[in-house]
Structure formats: C-alpha cells, structure tokens
Tab-separated table of C-alpha atoms and ligand atoms in Angstrom:
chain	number	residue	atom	x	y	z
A	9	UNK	CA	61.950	127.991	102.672
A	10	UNK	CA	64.958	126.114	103.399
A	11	UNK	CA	66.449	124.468	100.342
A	12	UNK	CA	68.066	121.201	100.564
A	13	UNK	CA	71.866	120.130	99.046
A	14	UNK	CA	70.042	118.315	96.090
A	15	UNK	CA	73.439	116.558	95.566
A	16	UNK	CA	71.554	114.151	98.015
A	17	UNK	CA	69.408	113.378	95.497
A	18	UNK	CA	71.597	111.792	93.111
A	19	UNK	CA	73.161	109.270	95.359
A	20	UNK	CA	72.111	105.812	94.865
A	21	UNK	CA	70.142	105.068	98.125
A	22	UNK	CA	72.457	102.581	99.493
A	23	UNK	CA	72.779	100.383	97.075
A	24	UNK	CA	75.070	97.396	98.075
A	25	UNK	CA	74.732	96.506	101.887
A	26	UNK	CA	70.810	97.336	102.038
A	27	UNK	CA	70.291	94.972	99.115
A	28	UNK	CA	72.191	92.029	100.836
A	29	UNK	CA	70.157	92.614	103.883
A	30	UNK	CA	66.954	92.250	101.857
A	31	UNK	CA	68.307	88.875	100.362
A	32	UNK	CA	69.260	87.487	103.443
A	33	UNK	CA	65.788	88.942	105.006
A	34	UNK	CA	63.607	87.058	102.443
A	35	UNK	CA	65.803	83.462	102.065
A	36	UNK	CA	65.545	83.382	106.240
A	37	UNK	CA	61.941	84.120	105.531
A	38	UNK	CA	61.103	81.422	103.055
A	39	UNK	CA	64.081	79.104	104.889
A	40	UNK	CA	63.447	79.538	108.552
A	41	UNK	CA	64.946	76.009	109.587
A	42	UNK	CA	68.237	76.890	107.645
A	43	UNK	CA	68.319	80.773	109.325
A	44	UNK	CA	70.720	79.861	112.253
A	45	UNK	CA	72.871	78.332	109.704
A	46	UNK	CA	73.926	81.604	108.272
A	47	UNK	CA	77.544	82.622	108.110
A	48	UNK	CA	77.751	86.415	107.308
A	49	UNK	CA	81.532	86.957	105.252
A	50	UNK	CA	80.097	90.158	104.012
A	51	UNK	CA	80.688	93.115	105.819
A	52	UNK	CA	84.170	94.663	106.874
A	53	UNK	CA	83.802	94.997	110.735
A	54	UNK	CA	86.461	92.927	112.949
A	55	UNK	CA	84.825	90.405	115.090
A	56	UNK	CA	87.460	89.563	117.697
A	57	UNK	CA	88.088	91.816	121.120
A	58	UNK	CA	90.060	94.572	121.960
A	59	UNK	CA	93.469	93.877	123.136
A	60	UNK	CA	93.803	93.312	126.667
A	61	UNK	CA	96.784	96.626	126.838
A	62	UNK	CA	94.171	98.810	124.759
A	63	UNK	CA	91.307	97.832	127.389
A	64	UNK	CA	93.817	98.170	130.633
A	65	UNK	CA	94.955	101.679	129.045
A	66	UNK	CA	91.214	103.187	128.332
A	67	UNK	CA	90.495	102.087	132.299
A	68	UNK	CA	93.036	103.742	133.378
A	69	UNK	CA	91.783	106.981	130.995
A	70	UNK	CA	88.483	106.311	132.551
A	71	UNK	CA	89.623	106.477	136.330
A	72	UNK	CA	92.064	109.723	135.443
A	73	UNK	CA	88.723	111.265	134.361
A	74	UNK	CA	86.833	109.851	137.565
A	75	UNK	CA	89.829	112.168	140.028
A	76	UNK	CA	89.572	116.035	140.315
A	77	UNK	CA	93.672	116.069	139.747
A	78	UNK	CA	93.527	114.161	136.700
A	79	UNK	CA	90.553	115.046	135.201
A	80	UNK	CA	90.507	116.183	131.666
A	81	UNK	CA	87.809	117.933	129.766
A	82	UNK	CA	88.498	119.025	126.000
A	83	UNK	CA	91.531	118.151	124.710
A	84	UNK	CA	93.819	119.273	121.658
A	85	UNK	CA	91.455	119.271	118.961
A	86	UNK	CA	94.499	117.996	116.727
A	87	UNK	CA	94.913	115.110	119.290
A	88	UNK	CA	96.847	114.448	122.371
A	89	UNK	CA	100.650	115.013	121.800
A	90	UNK	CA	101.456	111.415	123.626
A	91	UNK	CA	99.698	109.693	120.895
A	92	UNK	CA	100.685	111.815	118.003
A	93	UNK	CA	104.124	111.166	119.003
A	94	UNK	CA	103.846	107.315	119.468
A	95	UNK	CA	102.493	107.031	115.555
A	96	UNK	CA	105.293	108.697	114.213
A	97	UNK	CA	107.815	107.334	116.584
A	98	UNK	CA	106.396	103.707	115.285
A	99	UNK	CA	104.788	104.121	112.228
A	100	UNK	CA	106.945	106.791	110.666
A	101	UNK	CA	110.171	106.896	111.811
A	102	UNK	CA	112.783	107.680	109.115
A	103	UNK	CA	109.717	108.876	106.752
A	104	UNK	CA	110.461	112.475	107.698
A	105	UNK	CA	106.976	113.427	109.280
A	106	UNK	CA	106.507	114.829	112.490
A	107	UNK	CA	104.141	114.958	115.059
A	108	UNK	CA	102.413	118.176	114.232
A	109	UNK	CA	101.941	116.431	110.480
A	110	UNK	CA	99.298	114.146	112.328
A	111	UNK	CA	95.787	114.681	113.083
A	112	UNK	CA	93.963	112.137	115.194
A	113	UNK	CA	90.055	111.700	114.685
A	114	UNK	CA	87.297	109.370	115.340
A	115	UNK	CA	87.618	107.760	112.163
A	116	UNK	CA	88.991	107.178	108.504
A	117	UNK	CA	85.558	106.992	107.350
A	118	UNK	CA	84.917	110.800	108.493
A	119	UNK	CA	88.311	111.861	107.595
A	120	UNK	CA	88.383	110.638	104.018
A	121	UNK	CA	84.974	112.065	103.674
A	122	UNK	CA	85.722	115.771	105.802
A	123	UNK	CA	88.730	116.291	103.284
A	124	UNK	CA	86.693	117.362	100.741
A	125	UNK	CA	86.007	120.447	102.994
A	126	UNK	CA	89.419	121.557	101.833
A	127	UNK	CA	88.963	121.335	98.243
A	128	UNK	CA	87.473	123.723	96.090
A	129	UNK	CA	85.338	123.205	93.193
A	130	UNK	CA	86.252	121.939	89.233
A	131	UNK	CA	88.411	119.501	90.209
A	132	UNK	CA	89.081	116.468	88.396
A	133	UNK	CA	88.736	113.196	90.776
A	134	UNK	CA	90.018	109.858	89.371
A	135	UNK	CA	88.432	106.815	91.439
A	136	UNK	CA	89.330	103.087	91.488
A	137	UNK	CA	86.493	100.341	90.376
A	138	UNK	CA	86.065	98.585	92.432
A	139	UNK	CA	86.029	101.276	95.203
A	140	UNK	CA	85.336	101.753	98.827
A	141	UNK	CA	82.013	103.639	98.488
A	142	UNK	CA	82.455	106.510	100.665
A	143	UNK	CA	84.898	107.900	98.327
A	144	UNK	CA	82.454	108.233	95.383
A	145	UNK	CA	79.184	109.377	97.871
A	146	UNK	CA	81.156	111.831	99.796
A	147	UNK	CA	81.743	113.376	96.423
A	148	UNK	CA	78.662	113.004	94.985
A	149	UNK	CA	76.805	114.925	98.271
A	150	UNK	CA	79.585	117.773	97.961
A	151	UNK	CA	78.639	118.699	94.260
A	152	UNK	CA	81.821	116.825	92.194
A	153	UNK	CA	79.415	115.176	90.181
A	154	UNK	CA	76.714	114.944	88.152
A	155	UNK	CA	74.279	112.063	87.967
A	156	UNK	CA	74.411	108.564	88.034
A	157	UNK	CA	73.589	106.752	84.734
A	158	UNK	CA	72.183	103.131	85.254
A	159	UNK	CA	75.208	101.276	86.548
A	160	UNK	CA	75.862	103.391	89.701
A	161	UNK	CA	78.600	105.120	87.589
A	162	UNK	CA	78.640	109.463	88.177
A	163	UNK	CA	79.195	111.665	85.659
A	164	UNK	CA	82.061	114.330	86.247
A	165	UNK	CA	84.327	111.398	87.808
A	166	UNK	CA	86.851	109.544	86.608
A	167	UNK	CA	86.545	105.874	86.843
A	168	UNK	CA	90.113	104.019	86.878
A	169	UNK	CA	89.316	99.913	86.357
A	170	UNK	CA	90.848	97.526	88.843
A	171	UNK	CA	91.386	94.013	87.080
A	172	UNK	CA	92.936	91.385	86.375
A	173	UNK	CA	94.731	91.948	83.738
A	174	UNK	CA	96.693	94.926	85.612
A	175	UNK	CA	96.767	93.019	89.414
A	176	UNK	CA	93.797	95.695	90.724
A	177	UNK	CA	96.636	98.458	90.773
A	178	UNK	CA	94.689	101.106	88.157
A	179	UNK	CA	97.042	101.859	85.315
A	180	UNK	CA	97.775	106.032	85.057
A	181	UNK	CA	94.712	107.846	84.034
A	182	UNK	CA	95.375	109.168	80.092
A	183	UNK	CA	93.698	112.407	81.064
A	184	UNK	CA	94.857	115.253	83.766
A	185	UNK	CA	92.793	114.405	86.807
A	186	UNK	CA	93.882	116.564	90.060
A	187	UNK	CA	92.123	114.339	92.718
A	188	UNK	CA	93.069	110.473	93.257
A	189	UNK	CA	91.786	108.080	95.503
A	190	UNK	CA	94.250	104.958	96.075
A	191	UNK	CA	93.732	102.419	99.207
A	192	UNK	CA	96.517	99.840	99.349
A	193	UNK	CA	96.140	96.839	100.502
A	194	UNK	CA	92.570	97.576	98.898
A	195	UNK	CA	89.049	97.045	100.195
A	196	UNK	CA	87.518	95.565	98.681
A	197	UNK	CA	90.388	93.611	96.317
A	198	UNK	CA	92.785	92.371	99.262
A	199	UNK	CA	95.668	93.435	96.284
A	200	UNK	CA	98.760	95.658	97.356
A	201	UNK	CA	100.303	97.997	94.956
A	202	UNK	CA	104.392	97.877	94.720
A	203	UNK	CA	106.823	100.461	95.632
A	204	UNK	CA	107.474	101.246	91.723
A	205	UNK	CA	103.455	101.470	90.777
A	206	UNK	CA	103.138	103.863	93.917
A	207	UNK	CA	106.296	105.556	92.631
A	208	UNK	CA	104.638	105.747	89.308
A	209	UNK	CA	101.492	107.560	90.662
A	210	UNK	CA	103.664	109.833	93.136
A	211	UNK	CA	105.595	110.710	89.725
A	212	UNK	CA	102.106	110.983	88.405
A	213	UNK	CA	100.889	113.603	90.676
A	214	UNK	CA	103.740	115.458	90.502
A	215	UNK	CA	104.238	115.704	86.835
A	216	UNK	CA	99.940	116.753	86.449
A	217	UNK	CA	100.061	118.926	90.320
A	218	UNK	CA	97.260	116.455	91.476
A	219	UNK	CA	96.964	115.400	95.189
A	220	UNK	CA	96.837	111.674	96.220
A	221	UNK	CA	94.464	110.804	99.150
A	222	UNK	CA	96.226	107.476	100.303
A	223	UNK	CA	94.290	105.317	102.240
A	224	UNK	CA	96.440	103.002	103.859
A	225	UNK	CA	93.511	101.470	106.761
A	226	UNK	CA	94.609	98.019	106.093
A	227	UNK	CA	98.803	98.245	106.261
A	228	UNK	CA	99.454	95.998	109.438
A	229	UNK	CA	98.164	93.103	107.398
A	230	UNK	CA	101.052	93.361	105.161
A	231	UNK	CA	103.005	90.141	105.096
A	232	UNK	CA	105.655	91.220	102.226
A	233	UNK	CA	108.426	93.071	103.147
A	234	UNK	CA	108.923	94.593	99.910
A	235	UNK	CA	105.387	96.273	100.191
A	236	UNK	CA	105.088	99.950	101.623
A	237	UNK	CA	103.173	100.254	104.424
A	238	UNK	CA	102.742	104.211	103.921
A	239	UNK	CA	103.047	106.482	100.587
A	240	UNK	CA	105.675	108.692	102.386
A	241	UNK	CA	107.900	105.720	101.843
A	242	UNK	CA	107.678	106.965	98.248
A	243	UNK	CA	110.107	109.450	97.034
A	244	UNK	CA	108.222	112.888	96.450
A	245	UNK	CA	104.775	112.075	98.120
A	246	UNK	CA	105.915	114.655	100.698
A	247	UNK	CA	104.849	117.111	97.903
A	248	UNK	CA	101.194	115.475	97.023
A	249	UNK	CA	100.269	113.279	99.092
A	250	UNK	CA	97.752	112.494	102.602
A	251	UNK	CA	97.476	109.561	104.020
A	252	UNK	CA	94.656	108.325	106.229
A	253	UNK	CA	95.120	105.505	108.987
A	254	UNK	CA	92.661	104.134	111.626
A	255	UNK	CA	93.113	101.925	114.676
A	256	UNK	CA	89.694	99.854	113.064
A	257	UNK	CA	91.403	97.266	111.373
A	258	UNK	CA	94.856	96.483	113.530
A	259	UNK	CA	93.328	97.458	116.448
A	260	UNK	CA	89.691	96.122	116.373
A	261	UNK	CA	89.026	99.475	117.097
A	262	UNK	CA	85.749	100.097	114.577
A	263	UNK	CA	83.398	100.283	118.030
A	264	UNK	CA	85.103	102.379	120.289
A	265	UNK	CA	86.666	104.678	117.148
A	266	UNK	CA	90.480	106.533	116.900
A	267	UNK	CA	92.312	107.029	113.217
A	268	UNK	CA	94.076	109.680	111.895
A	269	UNK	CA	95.589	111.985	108.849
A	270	UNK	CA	98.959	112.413	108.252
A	271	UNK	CA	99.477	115.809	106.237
A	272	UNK	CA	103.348	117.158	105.314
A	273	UNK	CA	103.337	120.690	106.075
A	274	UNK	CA	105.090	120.457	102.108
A	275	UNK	CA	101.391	119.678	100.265
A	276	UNK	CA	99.687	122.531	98.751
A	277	UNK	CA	96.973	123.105	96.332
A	278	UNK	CA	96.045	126.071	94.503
A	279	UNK	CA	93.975	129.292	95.006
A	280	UNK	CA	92.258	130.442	91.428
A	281	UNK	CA	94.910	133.049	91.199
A	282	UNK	CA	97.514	130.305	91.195
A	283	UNK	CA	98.943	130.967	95.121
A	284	UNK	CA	99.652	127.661	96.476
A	285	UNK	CA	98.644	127.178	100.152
A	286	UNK	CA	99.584	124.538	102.438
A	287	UNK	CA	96.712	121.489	102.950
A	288	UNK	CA	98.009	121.197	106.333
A	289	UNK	CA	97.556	124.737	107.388
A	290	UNK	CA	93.372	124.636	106.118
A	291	UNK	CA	92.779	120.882	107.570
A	292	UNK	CA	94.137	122.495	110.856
A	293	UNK	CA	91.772	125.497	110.913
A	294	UNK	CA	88.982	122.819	109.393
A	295	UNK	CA	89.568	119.944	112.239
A	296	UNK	CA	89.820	122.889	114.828
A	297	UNK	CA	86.536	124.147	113.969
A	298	UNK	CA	84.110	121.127	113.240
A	299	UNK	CA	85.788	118.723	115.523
A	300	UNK	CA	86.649	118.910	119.150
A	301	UNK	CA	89.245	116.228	119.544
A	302	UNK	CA	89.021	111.948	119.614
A	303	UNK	CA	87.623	110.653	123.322
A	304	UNK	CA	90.841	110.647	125.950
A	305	UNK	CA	90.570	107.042	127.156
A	306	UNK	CA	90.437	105.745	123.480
A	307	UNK	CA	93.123	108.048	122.334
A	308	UNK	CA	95.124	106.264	125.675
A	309	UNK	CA	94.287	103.104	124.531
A	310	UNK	CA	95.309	103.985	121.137
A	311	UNK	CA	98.605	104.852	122.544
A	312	UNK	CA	98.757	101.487	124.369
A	313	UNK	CA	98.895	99.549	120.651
A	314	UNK	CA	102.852	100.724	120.479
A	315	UNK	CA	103.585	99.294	123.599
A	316	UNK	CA	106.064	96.396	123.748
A	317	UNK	CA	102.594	94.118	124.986
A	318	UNK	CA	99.735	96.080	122.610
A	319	UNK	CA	102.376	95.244	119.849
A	320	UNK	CA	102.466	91.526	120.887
A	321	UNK	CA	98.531	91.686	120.853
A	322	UNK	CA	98.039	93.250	117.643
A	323	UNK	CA	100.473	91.428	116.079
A	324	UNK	CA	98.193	87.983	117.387
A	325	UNK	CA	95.019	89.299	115.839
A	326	UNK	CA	96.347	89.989	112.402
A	327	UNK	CA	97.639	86.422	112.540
A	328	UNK	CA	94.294	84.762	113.275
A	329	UNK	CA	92.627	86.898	110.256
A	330	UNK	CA	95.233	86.306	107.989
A	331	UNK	CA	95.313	82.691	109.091
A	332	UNK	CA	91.664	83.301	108.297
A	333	UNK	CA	92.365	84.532	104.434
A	334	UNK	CA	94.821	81.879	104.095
A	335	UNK	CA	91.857	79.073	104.504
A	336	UNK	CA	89.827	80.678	102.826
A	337	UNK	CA	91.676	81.124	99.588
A	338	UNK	CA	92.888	77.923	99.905
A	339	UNK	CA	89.610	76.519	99.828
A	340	UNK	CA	88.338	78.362	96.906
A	341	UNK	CA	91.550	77.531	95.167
A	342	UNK	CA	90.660	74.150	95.868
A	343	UNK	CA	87.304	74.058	94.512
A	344	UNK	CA	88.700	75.488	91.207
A	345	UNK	CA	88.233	79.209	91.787
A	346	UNK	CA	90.613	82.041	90.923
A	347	UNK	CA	91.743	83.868	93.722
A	348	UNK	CA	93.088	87.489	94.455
A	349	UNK	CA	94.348	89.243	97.122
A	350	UNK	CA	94.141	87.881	101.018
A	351	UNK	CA	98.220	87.537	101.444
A	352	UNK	CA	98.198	91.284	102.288
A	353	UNK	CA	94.877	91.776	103.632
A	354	UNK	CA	91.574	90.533	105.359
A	355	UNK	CA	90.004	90.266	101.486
A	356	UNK	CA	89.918	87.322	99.561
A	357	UNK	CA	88.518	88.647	96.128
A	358	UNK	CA	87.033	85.873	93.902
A	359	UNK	CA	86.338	85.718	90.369
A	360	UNK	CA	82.868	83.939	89.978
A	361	UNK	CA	83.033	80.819	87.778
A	362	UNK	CA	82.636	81.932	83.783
A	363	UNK	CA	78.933	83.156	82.997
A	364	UNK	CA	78.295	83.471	86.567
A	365	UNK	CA	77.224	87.035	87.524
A	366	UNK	CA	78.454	88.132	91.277
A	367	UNK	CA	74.840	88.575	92.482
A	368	UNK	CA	73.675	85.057	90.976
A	369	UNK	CA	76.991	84.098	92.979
A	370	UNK	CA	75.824	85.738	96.013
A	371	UNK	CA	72.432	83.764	95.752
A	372	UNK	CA	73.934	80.389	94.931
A	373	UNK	CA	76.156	81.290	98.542
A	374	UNK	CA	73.327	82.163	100.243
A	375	UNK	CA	70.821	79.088	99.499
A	376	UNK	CA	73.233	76.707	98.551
A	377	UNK	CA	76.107	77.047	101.497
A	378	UNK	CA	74.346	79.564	103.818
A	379	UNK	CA	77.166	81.996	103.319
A	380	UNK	CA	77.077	85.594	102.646
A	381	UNK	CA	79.715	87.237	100.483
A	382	UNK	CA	79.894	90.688	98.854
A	383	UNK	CA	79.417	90.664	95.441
A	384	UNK	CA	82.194	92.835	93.747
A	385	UNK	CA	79.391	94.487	91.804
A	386	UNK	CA	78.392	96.154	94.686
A	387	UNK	CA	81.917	98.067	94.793
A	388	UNK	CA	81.500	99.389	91.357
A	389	UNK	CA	81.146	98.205	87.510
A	390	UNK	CA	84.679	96.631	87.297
A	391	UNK	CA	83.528	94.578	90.265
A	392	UNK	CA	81.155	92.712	88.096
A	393	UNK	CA	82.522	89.154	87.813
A	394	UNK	CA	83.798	88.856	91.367
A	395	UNK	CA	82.841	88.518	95.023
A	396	UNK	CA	84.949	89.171	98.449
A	397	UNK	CA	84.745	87.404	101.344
A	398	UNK	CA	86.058	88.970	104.345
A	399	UNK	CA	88.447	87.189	106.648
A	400	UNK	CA	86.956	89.148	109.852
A	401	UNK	CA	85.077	85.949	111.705
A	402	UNK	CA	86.417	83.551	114.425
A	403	UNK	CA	88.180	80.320	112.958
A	404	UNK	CA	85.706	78.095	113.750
A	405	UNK	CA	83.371	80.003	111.442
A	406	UNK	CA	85.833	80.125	108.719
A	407	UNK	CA	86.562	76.277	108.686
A	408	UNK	CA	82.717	75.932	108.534
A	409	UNK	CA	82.881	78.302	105.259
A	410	UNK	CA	85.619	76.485	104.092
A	411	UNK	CA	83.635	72.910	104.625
A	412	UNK	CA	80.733	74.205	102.573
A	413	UNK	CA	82.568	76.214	99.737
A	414	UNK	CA	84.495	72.211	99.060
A	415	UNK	CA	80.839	70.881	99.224
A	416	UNK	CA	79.167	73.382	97.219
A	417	UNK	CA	81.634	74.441	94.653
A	418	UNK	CA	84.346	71.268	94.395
B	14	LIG	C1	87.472	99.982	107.475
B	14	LIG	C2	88.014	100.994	106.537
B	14	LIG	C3	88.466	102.233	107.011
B	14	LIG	C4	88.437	102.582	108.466
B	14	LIG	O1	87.319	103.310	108.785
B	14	LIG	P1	87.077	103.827	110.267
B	14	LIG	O2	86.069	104.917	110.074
B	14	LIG	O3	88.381	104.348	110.781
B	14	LIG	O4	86.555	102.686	111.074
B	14	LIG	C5	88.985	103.127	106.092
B	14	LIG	N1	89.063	102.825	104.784
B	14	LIG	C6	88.650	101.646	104.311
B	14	LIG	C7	88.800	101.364	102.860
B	14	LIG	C8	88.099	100.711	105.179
B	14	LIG	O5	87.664	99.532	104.678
C-alpha cells in the first residue's frame, strides 16, 4: 500500500478562482447574448507582450542552441552567472548582496512554495489576511497545520489581519511566531508597507529569531520614492530575511517563466540542538538537487530587461498598468467607493458599499456591469468586505470598466 500525504486532504479544494469560474459559467449560461460582453479584472496574469529586447535576446538564446559551438545543454543549476550578476548589479547595488546570494528559478510561485523544504517542523508561521494563497496551501500540504474550520482559516497558523484601520501593513504579532510571510506592494491589497513598519518587523524578527520570507514580486510598480523596493534596504534583514522576485510582473514574463531568491549567506535557522546553519548553504544543496536550472534563452532574455532598451520597455509597461490603476480608482472614487492601494501596484482594493458582502459584490459586477472582480473574501477572512480589481488588461478594456462602474455604481 502506498499511503498518501493526507495533508492534501485538508486543503480547501480551490476555493476562490474555481468558484468565480462557476459564476461566470452559469450567468453566460442563463445570459448568452450578454457573454461577449464580459470583462475579466479578476485574475493576476499580465496581458500585454513581451518586450521587444526580451524577445530579440531569447532568439538569439534560441539560435546559440541551434550551433554545435554555442550550444548549451544543462546549465548552473543556481543560474547563469551573466544574469545573476545583472540583478544585483541593478537591483541590488549598495544592498550588500552578491551574486552567489541569488538563485534564479522558474518561478516565485515554486520558490515561495519549495522553501518550506528547508524548514523543519514546530514552527510557528504568522500569515497576512488577506493573503496570496500559496503561502497558506503550501503549508497546509507540508504538515504546518491542522484543519480548516468553516471560514478557510487553519489551525496551527497564525493569522495577522490586513485592514483598514492599520493601512493593510499587519501590526506585530503579540505572540512569538518564527515564520512570516510579508509581500509588499501586496497582492491582493495594492498597499506598500514603509521603511519604518519593515524596520519594525526586521527588528521584530530579530528580537523573537524568526525568519521573514519577503515577497517583493510586485516592486517595479513602485511610484514613491520613499518606498523600499527590497527588505535588504532594511537595516538587519541581512540576518533574517529572503526575498523572492520574478520577472512575471515587470517583465510580462508569467508564460515563458524566470524569478529568483535572494538568500545572505548571514541567515540561519536552528538545528534542535541549537547549532545555527546557514539558509543559503541548504537552499543550495535543495535547488541543486530538485531543480536543474531556469531555460537558457529565457534566463538571456531575462538578462536583456537591464539593458539600457529592456529598461526603456519595462519601464513603458508599468506605465500603461499603472495608468490602468489610476482609472480605475478614479472611477470607483467617483462613484462613491473607498479605495486602497493601486499607486504602488497593479491592485485596486475596494471596500464594497456598507452591508454589501464581496461575493454579492462580485454578482452585482457580473450581471449588472459584466465585470469580473475578485472578491477579497476569496484571499482570506479579513478580505470580507472588499474586492480587487486588477489593472492587468489593455486600456481600452479598462475605460470600458470604468464606463460601466459610473453607470452601475454612480
Ligand atoms: C504573480 C505573483 C508572483 C509571481 O509568481 P511567478 O510564479 O513568478 O509567476 C509571486 N507572488 C505573488 C504574490 C504574485 O502575485
């Protein structure tokens, strides 16, 4: 008999995206005329092309593997060293990490799942609400939990509430946790955290020897100067802190795939008998063994978004999608809606009108305007009350949006 990790079990079977699919699936059904009218907001994927430097680059990655003398088979499972050196050169430059700090993968989704590998059992994990749900699942199927009661929430993990009344930055957790999740700016809020409230969790992991997984996927939509762009701009993260990246969201690289992990050789954790080893040195052995290194032409066009022209490019897609958020906030401001986040990030967050539940919003979207939103209750219990629409989507689609939000909600 082969037994099963029964840790599958508990998780809720796709809860959130599944559910929206069946809405949509039965008002197309019952509305067939109005089906080609439907404007999906809903789910976090980019929708414009690659850059024309990232395309030129993975060509030219393609022909190199096309010649005899160029050809490359398997390559540094860690990544090549041309790109690892580009991300510090231009992403962390004066931040103290080096190249051999950085792991490139096929994803942030993988790699803020995989890291659990690393960590051993009993640990306490504090997670936001609302949360990106891979966080909570990839614990759940590697034992950290127990099981969910009947609002999604685990047992075993700490919830930390995002609202609000403290900007969707999670105040300190009054208990020792030795885990944290943050993601700043935050899917699914669109909020940024400041340099003191990162300070104040970096102090907070110090002072309690807890590690803080940073994701940090969204940081070339940052508009405010002020804001960090990585946690190792925070004294002392060096100490306690990983950060994850991916080409996804700057890039528009979710279909062709390249992030990465940034891990100071300074981070440790703990051994039962209290030795501390280095994170770095077991993600190594753990990304050397159960991964065999990112594609060549996408880690080349990777490379290609630091050039002067891939700069230029990237720098034009954030501007449509935060041209994007701006509309879009301004039109739900308009039709008397409070409105979060989306001047740091692709996420407008928006608290549904009093006594208006985010799933009854999500319906009155859906039949009423054609539109499909997330409803923040989907991202957890403290998402109850809100919705996000994402700024991913052409213009003309968002002016359409922004037309029937006046006409439906003004
Ligand atoms: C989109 C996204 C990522 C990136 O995931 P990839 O697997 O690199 O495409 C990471 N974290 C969050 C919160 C995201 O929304």
């Amino acid at each position: 008999m082969a037994s099963i990790n029964a840790n599958f079990l508990k998780l809720k079977a796709g809860y959130l995206f599944p559910e929206i699919g069946r809405r949509v699936g039965a008002f197309t059904e019952a509305n067939p005329d109005l089906a080609g009218k439907i404007i999906r907001c809903g789910i976090g994927d980019v929708t414009e092309p690659l850059p024309e430097a990232v395309r030129k680059a993975m060509h030219e990655g393609i022909d190199e593997q096309g010649d005899r003398s160029t050809f490359k088979g398997y390559g540094p499972e860690q990544g090549y060293a041309f790109l690892r050196e580009a991300i510090v050169e231009n992403q962390f430059a004066d931040l103290g990490i080096t190249p051999d700090e950085v792991f490139i993968s096929d994803g942030s989704k993988c790699d803020t799942g995989n890291i659990l590998d690393i960590f051993g059992e009993g640990n306490r994990i504090a997670i936001t609400d609302p949360v990106y749900p891979v966080y909570v699942d990839t614990n759940v199927m590697a034992g950290n939990t127990g099981e969910a009661d009947d609002k999604g929430a685990y047992e075993g993990l700490v919830y930390l509430p995002c609202t609000a009344e403290n900007g969707f930055v999670a105040d300190l957790p009054t208990e020792k946790v030795d885990l944290i999740y943050l993601c700043f700016p935050n899917n699914p809020t669109g909020t940024v955290a400041t340099k003191e409230q990162l300070k104040a969790w970096v102090d907070y992991a110090k002072a309690n020897d807890a590690i803080i997984l940073f994701d940090a996927a969204y940081e070339a939509f940052i508009q405010d100067p002020e804001i960090p762009h990585s946690i190792f701009e925070i004294e002392g993260a060096h100490e306690c802190c990983i950060e994850f990246r991916s080409f996804s969201k700057n890039g528009g690289f979710t279909g062709v795939r390249c992030a990465y992990v940034v891990i100071p050789k300074t981070v440790t954790g703990s051994t039962p008998d209290g030795t501390r080893i280095p994170l770095h040195q077991l993600w190594s052995r753990r990304h050397s063994t159960k991964f065999n290194g990112a594609s060549y032409p996408v880690q080349k066009g990777a490379a290609a978004v630091f050039s002067a022209e891939g700069k230029a490019q990237v720098s034009t897609l954030i501007e449509h999608y935060m041209g994007n958020a701006a509309l879009l906030r301004e039109a739900c401001t308009k039709a008397g809606l409070t409105v979060f986040g989306g001047e740091n990030a692709p996420y407008v967050w928006v608290q549904c009108p009093v006594g208006v539940g985010s799933w009854e919003m999500f319906d009155k979207m859906l039949g009423e305007a054609q539109v499909v939103i997330t409803p923040g209750a989907g991202f957890g219990a403290a998402g109850e009350g809100y919705f996000r629409i994402s700024a991913f989507n052409s213009r003309e689609n968002v002016e359409e949006v922004c037309k029937r939000i006046a006409t439906v909600l003004g």
